Amino acid sequence: DKGGWPSFMAKEVSEEPEAVANTLRGRMRDGQVVIPELDGLDGLFAGITRIIVIACGTAAYAGMVGKYALEQWTRVPVDVELAHEFRYRDPVIGADTLVVSISQSGETMDTLMAVKYARERGAKTLSICNTQGATIPRESDAIVYTHAGPEVAVASTKAFVAQITALYLLALHIGRVRGSLSPTEAAQQVLELEAIPDKITRILHLEQARIEQFAAWMADTRSVLFLGRHVGYPIALEGALKLKEISYIHAEGFAAGELKHGPIALIEPGQPVFVIVPSPRESALLHSKVVSNIQEIRARGARVIAVAEEGDAAVLPFADEVLRIPLAGPLFEPLLAVVPLHIFAMGLATAKGLDVDQPRNLAKSVTVE
Ligand code: BG6
């Protein structure tokens, strides 16, 4: 039931605040993270020396975002790998490895095979999954469910923000179990997480209509590039994936620092480029680097669409369009910056008259390898 929305995707984007809130619910007590499903499982986290996150598609981009928080709060090195690549390259894993899989459906065959393989090789496995009782969580040593609710549109939206939320909860939990994070530090991050649902709602209220109108103006565009740095990088990849998936427009995401090593050759007059701009308050250095990337592409005629924090005036002279997100700590910006990109992809595909829920050639859950 679309509940009055024109598409399941529209409904699911509108549910992004609840997807985060429901994934947090019941997992915080007195300012600390408490994950009931992980009760008695501290042993899974005690002796590990590395974490490998495996997933496919949008879930893999959630994993890339999660890496920053996992490393920062647990001080355990983290690799993020596409499940189908991991499985076939004889990875170096063992009892000291925690393999965290991420899957909305819990049935993606590539991810399932990688989890089974990791288990056979003696690694510990933890599943982040949105579907109760699905195969991947059943094959794993531990489960942290996302509570995004059923996701029907093929292109994942609310599950993505829920996956990042679950990874952050997990990172805080492991950080506390291993003692790499103090209760005070953990409590600060919990406050940031709790504030996210209202901030997403604010984006939907203040920016959705404007972004949809802007996306409709861009319906004839043939190619869109996305640039991001640090946690903005996986968001650039996700923005590009969503646009390809549902609007069939060529789209590519790049690490902003990589621009001069190749992608800048693609910039010609009129080329639309989305740039995820880090907060100037939280990371002045990263911010200034991304602003200089914007100047470089603008000088070559790019049409710059900046996704920037409210009040960031530094981007104004160089951006053709600024999509605003509320203020948040640096690790939390991805949960906000992705929302305008989801709205944009949906708005553009809708303007082209496409079926945003059932894009051609794609399936919601790919149960073959
Ligand atoms: C793809 C879907 O086939 O599978 C994507 O079209 C999704 O939307 C990916 O991100 C992974 O799916 P899952 O269920 O493992 O998260």
PDB file of C-alpha atoms in Angstrom, residues 19 25 37 42 49 61 70 86 138 144 158 185 212 247 291 350 360:
ATOM      1  CA  ALA A  19      13.813   4.313   9.568  1.00  0.00           C
ATOM      2  CA  ARG A  25      14.596   2.620  19.412  1.00  0.00           C
ATOM      3  CA  GLU A  37      20.627  -8.825  20.489  1.00  0.00           C
ATOM      4  CA  ASP A  42      31.190  -9.688  23.914  1.00  0.00           C
ATOM      5  CA  THR A  49      42.236  -7.517  15.012  1.00  0.00           C
ATOM      6  CA  TYR A  61      28.027   2.211   0.275  1.00  0.00           C
ATOM      7  CA  LEU A  70      34.016   1.845  13.098  1.00  0.00           C
ATOM      8  CA  PHE A  86      35.733 -10.886  -1.362  1.00  0.00           C
ATOM      9  CA  ARG A 138      20.352 -17.237  10.113  1.00  0.00           C
ATOM     10  CA  VAL A 144      21.676  -6.414  14.427  1.00  0.00           C
ATOM     11  CA  LYS A 158      15.227   4.181   3.803  1.00  0.00           C
ATOM     12  CA  GLU A 185      32.463  10.117  24.146  1.00  0.00           C
ATOM     13  CA  GLU A 212      11.957  17.970  -7.209  1.00  0.00           C
ATOM     14  CA  SER A 247      16.610   7.461 -14.368  1.00  0.00           C
ATOM     15  CA  VAL A 291      35.598  24.439  -1.992  1.00  0.00           C
ATOM     16  CA  THR A 350       9.487  10.941 -12.233  1.00  0.00           C
ATOM     17  CA  ARG A 360      14.219  -1.926 -15.984  1.00  0.00           C
TER      18      ARG A 360
END
